[in-house]
């Protein structure tokens, strides 16, 4: 199993933001929650580093 890096998380954040912006008419509740979680993880790692 490969380790998930912050770069992987940032890439997923970009993908989620693009998807949400491309379809603002959709609910995307799960995507928005995932985005919040990823941002907290990345911010937490930056504070520790």
Short mmCIF file of C-alpha atoms in Angstrom, two decimals:
data_model
loop_
_atom_site.label_atom_id
_atom_site.label_comp_id
_atom_site.label_asym_id
_atom_site.label_seq_id
_atom_site.Cartn_x
_atom_site.Cartn_y
_atom_site.Cartn_z
CA UNK A 1 0.00 0.00 0.00
CA UNK A 2 1.32 3.43 -0.94
CA UNK A 3 1.51 6.28 1.55
CA UNK A 4 -0.84 9.18 0.89
CA UNK A 5 1.12 12.41 0.66
CA UNK A 6 0.03 16.01 1.07
CA UNK A 7 0.53 16.41 -2.68
CA UNK A 8 -2.04 13.63 -3.21
CA UNK A 9 -4.42 15.45 -0.88
CA UNK A 10 -3.87 18.78 -2.66
CA UNK A 11 -4.54 17.09 -6.00
CA UNK A 12 -7.80 15.66 -4.64
CA UNK A 13 -8.74 19.10 -3.29
CA UNK A 14 -8.21 20.64 -6.75
CA UNK A 15 -10.29 17.90 -8.37
CA UNK A 16 -13.14 18.33 -5.89
CA UNK A 17 -13.16 22.13 -6.27
CA UNK A 18 -13.23 21.82 -10.06
CA UNK A 19 -16.11 19.33 -9.88
CA UNK A 20 -18.11 21.52 -7.47
CA UNK A 21 -17.52 24.67 -9.54
CA UNK A 22 -18.45 22.89 -12.77
CA UNK A 23 -21.82 21.79 -11.35
CA UNK A 24 -23.06 24.39 -8.83
CA UNK A 25 -26.63 23.20 -9.37
CA UNK A 26 -25.85 19.86 -7.71
CA UNK A 27 -25.94 19.24 -3.95
CA UNK A 28 -22.53 17.51 -3.66
CA UNK A 29 -22.83 17.34 0.12
CA UNK A 30 -20.39 14.43 0.37
CA UNK A 31 -17.82 16.15 -1.86
CA UNK A 32 -18.01 19.35 0.19
CA UNK A 33 -17.53 17.42 3.43
CA UNK A 34 -14.54 15.56 1.96
CA UNK A 35 -13.10 18.93 0.88
CA UNK A 36 -13.41 20.28 4.44
CA UNK A 37 -11.68 17.21 5.87
CA UNK A 38 -8.82 17.32 3.35
CA UNK A 39 -8.23 21.03 3.96
CA UNK A 40 -8.04 20.47 7.73
CA UNK A 41 -5.54 17.64 7.25
CA UNK A 42 -3.32 19.68 4.93
CA UNK A 43 -3.50 22.77 7.16
CA UNK A 44 -2.65 20.66 10.22
CA UNK A 45 0.39 19.17 8.50
CA UNK A 46 1.61 22.63 7.49
CA UNK A 47 1.31 23.87 11.09
CA UNK A 48 3.31 20.87 12.34
CA UNK A 49 5.98 21.25 9.65
#
